[in-house]
Amino acid sequence: DNTIIAATSTDLENRAILCSHNFKTGYADKHYSQSNGGCIVKTYTAKICMKCNHIVIGDYIRSVIYPTCPHK
């Protein structure tokens, strides 16, 4: 259903090791702030476990470059 998933380091915790995952597929965006006040958002295919929120990042899809970051 083309769900966008915001990936964070807390999604990679040890709780995922003990889970019998139930994955949902979608997309994950990774945000990179730039020193000039802009940012880059990279989109990847991804899947998220509906039980433990473990995220598996897949293939790179695209980048969007913002001259001024609208995410702050």
CSV table of N, CA and C in Angstrom, one decimal:
chain,number,residue,atom,x,y,z
A,1,ASP,N,0.8,-1.2,0.0
A,1,ASP,CA,0.0,0.0,0.0
A,1,ASP,C,0.9,1.3,0.0
A,2,ASN,N,2.2,1.1,-0.3
A,2,ASN,CA,3.1,2.3,-0.4
A,2,ASN,C,3.2,3.1,0.8
A,3,THR,N,3.2,2.4,2.0
A,3,THR,CA,3.4,3.0,3.3
A,3,THR,C,4.8,3.6,3.4
A,4,ILE,N,5.0,4.8,3.9
A,4,ILE,CA,6.3,5.4,4.2
A,4,ILE,C,6.6,5.1,5.6
A,5,ILE,N,7.8,4.6,5.8
A,5,ILE,CA,8.3,4.2,7.2
A,5,ILE,C,9.5,5.1,7.5
A,6,ALA,N,9.5,5.8,8.6
A,6,ALA,CA,10.6,6.6,9.1
A,6,ALA,C,11.5,5.7,9.8
A,7,ALA,N,12.7,5.5,9.3
A,7,ALA,CA,13.7,4.6,10.0
A,7,ALA,C,14.5,5.3,11.0
A,8,THR,N,14.7,4.8,12.2
A,8,THR,CA,15.5,5.3,13.2
A,8,THR,C,16.4,4.2,13.8
A,9,SER,N,17.4,4.6,14.5
A,9,SER,CA,18.3,3.6,15.1
A,9,SER,C,17.6,2.8,16.2
A,10,THR,N,16.5,3.3,16.8
A,10,THR,CA,15.8,2.5,17.8
A,10,THR,C,15.0,1.4,17.2
A,11,ASP,N,14.8,1.4,15.9
A,11,ASP,CA,14.1,0.3,15.2
A,11,ASP,C,15.0,-0.9,15.1
A,12,LEU,N,16.3,-0.8,15.4
A,12,LEU,CA,17.3,-1.9,15.2
A,12,LEU,C,17.7,-2.5,16.5
A,13,GLU,N,16.8,-2.4,17.5
A,13,GLU,CA,17.1,-3.0,18.9
A,13,GLU,C,17.1,-4.5,18.9
A,14,ASN,N,17.6,-5.1,20.0
A,14,ASN,CA,17.7,-6.5,20.2
A,14,ASN,C,16.3,-7.2,20.2
A,15,ARG,N,15.2,-6.5,20.5
A,15,ARG,CA,13.9,-7.2,20.6
A,15,ARG,C,13.6,-7.9,19.3
A,16,ALA,N,14.1,-7.5,18.2
A,16,ALA,CA,13.8,-8.2,16.9
A,16,ALA,C,14.4,-9.6,16.8
A,17,ILE,N,15.4,-9.9,17.6
A,17,ILE,CA,16.0,-11.2,17.5
A,17,ILE,C,15.1,-12.3,18.0
A,18,LEU,N,14.2,-12.0,19.0
A,18,LEU,CA,13.3,-13.0,19.5
A,18,LEU,C,12.0,-13.1,18.9
A,19,CYS,N,11.7,-12.3,17.9
A,19,CYS,CA,10.4,-12.2,17.3
A,19,CYS,C,10.2,-13.1,16.1
A,20,SER,N,9.0,-13.7,16.0
A,20,SER,CA,8.7,-14.5,14.8
A,20,SER,C,8.0,-13.5,13.8
A,21,HIS,N,8.7,-12.7,13.1
A,21,HIS,CA,8.3,-11.6,12.4
A,21,HIS,C,7.0,-11.8,11.5
A,22,ASN,N,6.2,-10.7,11.4
A,22,ASN,CA,5.1,-10.6,10.6
A,22,ASN,C,5.3,-9.3,9.8
A,23,PHE,N,5.9,-9.4,8.6
A,23,PHE,CA,6.4,-8.2,7.9
A,23,PHE,C,5.3,-7.6,7.0
A,24,LYS,N,5.3,-6.3,6.9
A,24,LYS,CA,4.5,-5.5,6.0
A,24,LYS,C,5.5,-4.7,5.1
A,25,THR,N,5.2,-4.7,3.8
A,25,THR,CA,6.2,-4.1,2.9
A,25,THR,C,5.7,-2.6,2.7
A,26,GLY,N,6.7,-1.8,2.3
A,26,GLY,CA,6.5,-0.4,2.1
A,26,GLY,C,7.8,0.3,1.7
A,27,TYR,N,7.9,1.5,2.1
A,27,TYR,CA,9.1,2.3,1.8
A,27,TYR,C,9.6,2.9,3.1
A,28,ALA,N,10.9,3.2,3.2
A,28,ALA,CA,11.6,3.8,4.3
A,28,ALA,C,12.3,5.1,3.8
A,29,ASP,N,12.1,6.2,4.5
A,29,ASP,CA,12.9,7.4,4.2
A,29,ASP,C,13.9,7.6,5.2
A,30,LYS,N,15.1,8.0,4.7
A,30,LYS,CA,16.2,8.3,5.6
A,30,LYS,C,16.6,9.8,5.4
A,31,HIS,N,16.6,10.6,6.4
A,31,HIS,CA,16.8,12.0,6.4
A,31,HIS,C,18.3,12.4,6.7
A,32,TYR,N,18.9,13.2,5.9
A,32,TYR,CA,20.3,13.6,6.1
A,32,TYR,C,20.3,15.1,6.1
A,33,SER,N,20.6,15.7,7.3
A,33,SER,CA,20.7,17.2,7.3
A,33,SER,C,22.0,17.6,6.7
A,34,GLN,N,22.0,18.8,6.0
A,34,GLN,CA,23.2,19.3,5.4
A,34,GLN,C,23.7,20.6,6.2
A,35,SER,N,25.0,20.9,6.1
A,35,SER,CA,25.5,22.0,6.8
A,35,SER,C,25.0,23.4,6.3
A,36,ASN,N,24.5,23.4,5.1
A,36,ASN,CA,24.0,24.6,4.4
A,36,ASN,C,22.5,24.9,4.8
A,37,GLY,N,21.9,24.1,5.7
A,37,GLY,CA,20.5,24.3,6.0
A,37,GLY,C,19.5,23.5,5.2
A,38,GLY,N,20.0,22.8,4.2
A,38,GLY,CA,19.2,21.9,3.4
A,38,GLY,C,19.2,20.5,3.9
A,39,CYS,N,18.6,19.6,3.2
A,39,CYS,CA,18.7,18.2,3.6
A,39,CYS,C,18.5,17.3,2.3
A,40,ILE,N,18.8,16.0,2.5
A,40,ILE,CA,18.6,15.0,1.5
A,40,ILE,C,17.8,13.9,2.1
A,41,VAL,N,16.7,13.5,1.4
A,41,VAL,CA,15.9,12.4,1.9
A,41,VAL,C,16.0,11.3,0.9
A,42,LYS,N,16.5,10.2,1.3
A,42,LYS,CA,16.7,9.0,0.5
A,42,LYS,C,15.6,8.0,0.8
A,43,THR,N,15.0,7.5,-0.3
A,43,THR,CA,13.9,6.5,-0.1
A,43,THR,C,14.4,5.1,-0.6
A,44,TYR,N,14.0,4.1,0.3
A,44,TYR,CA,14.4,2.7,0.0
A,44,TYR,C,13.1,1.9,0.1
A,45,THR,N,13.1,0.7,-0.6
A,45,THR,CA,12.1,-0.3,-0.3
A,45,THR,C,12.4,-0.8,1.1
A,46,ALA,N,11.4,-1.2,1.8
A,46,ALA,CA,11.6,-1.7,3.2
A,46,ALA,C,10.4,-2.6,3.6
A,47,LYS,N,10.7,-3.3,4.7
A,47,LYS,CA,9.6,-4.1,5.3
A,47,LYS,C,9.7,-3.9,6.8
A,48,ILE,N,8.6,-3.8,7.5
A,48,ILE,CA,8.5,-3.6,9.0
A,48,ILE,C,7.7,-4.7,9.6
A,49,CYS,N,8.2,-5.2,10.7
A,49,CYS,CA,7.5,-6.3,11.5
A,49,CYS,C,6.4,-5.6,12.2
A,50,MET,N,5.2,-6.1,12.1
A,50,MET,CA,4.0,-5.5,12.7
A,50,MET,C,4.0,-5.9,14.2
A,51,LYS,N,4.9,-6.8,14.6
A,51,LYS,CA,4.9,-7.2,16.0
A,51,LYS,C,5.9,-6.5,16.8
A,52,CYS,N,7.1,-6.3,16.3
A,52,CYS,CA,8.2,-5.7,17.1
A,52,CYS,C,8.8,-4.5,16.5
A,53,ASN,N,8.3,-4.0,15.3
A,53,ASN,CA,8.7,-2.8,14.6
A,53,ASN,C,10.1,-2.9,14.0
A,54,HIS,N,10.7,-4.1,13.9
A,54,HIS,CA,12.0,-4.3,13.3
A,54,HIS,C,11.9,-3.9,11.8
A,55,ILE,N,12.8,-3.1,11.3
A,55,ILE,CA,12.8,-2.6,9.9
A,55,ILE,C,13.9,-3.2,9.1
A,56,VAL,N,13.6,-3.7,8.0
A,56,VAL,CA,14.6,-4.3,7.0
A,56,VAL,C,14.6,-3.3,5.8
A,57,ILE,N,15.8,-2.6,5.6
A,57,ILE,CA,15.9,-1.7,4.5
A,57,ILE,C,16.3,-2.5,3.3
A,58,GLY,N,15.7,-2.2,2.2
A,58,GLY,CA,16.0,-2.9,0.9
A,58,GLY,C,16.7,-2.0,-0.1
A,59,ASP,N,16.2,-2.0,-1.3
A,59,ASP,CA,16.9,-1.3,-2.4
A,59,ASP,C,16.7,0.2,-2.4
A,60,TYR,N,17.7,0.9,-2.8
A,60,TYR,CA,17.6,2.4,-2.9
A,60,TYR,C,16.6,2.7,-4.1
A,61,ILE,N,15.8,3.7,-3.9
A,61,ILE,CA,14.8,4.1,-4.9
A,61,ILE,C,15.2,5.5,-5.5
A,62,ARG,N,15.3,6.5,-4.6
A,62,ARG,CA,15.5,7.8,-5.1
A,62,ARG,C,16.0,8.7,-3.9
A,63,SER,N,16.5,9.9,-4.3
A,63,SER,CA,16.8,11.0,-3.4
A,63,SER,C,16.1,12.2,-3.8
A,64,VAL,N,15.7,13.0,-2.7
A,64,VAL,CA,15.1,14.3,-2.9
A,64,VAL,C,15.9,15.3,-2.2
A,65,ILE,N,16.4,16.3,-2.9
A,65,ILE,CA,17.3,17.3,-2.2
A,65,ILE,C,16.5,18.6,-2.0
A,66,TYR,N,16.5,19.0,-0.7
A,66,TYR,CA,15.8,20.3,-0.4
A,66,TYR,C,16.8,21.3,-0.1
A,67,PRO,N,16.8,22.5,-0.7
A,67,PRO,CA,17.7,23.6,-0.5
A,67,PRO,C,17.6,24.1,1.0
A,68,THR,N,16.3,24.1,1.5
A,68,THR,CA,16.0,24.5,2.9
A,68,THR,C,15.2,23.3,3.4
A,69,CYS,N,15.7,22.8,4.6
A,69,CYS,CA,15.0,21.6,5.1
A,69,CYS,C,13.6,22.0,5.7
A,70,PRO,N,12.6,21.3,5.2
A,70,PRO,CA,11.2,21.6,5.7
A,70,PRO,C,10.9,20.7,6.9
A,71,HIS,N,11.8,19.8,7.3
A,71,HIS,CA,11.5,18.8,8.3
A,71,HIS,C,11.9,19.3,9.7
A,72,LYS,N,12.4,20.5,9.9
A,72,LYS,CA,12.9,21.0,11.2
A,72,LYS,C,11.8,21.9,11.8
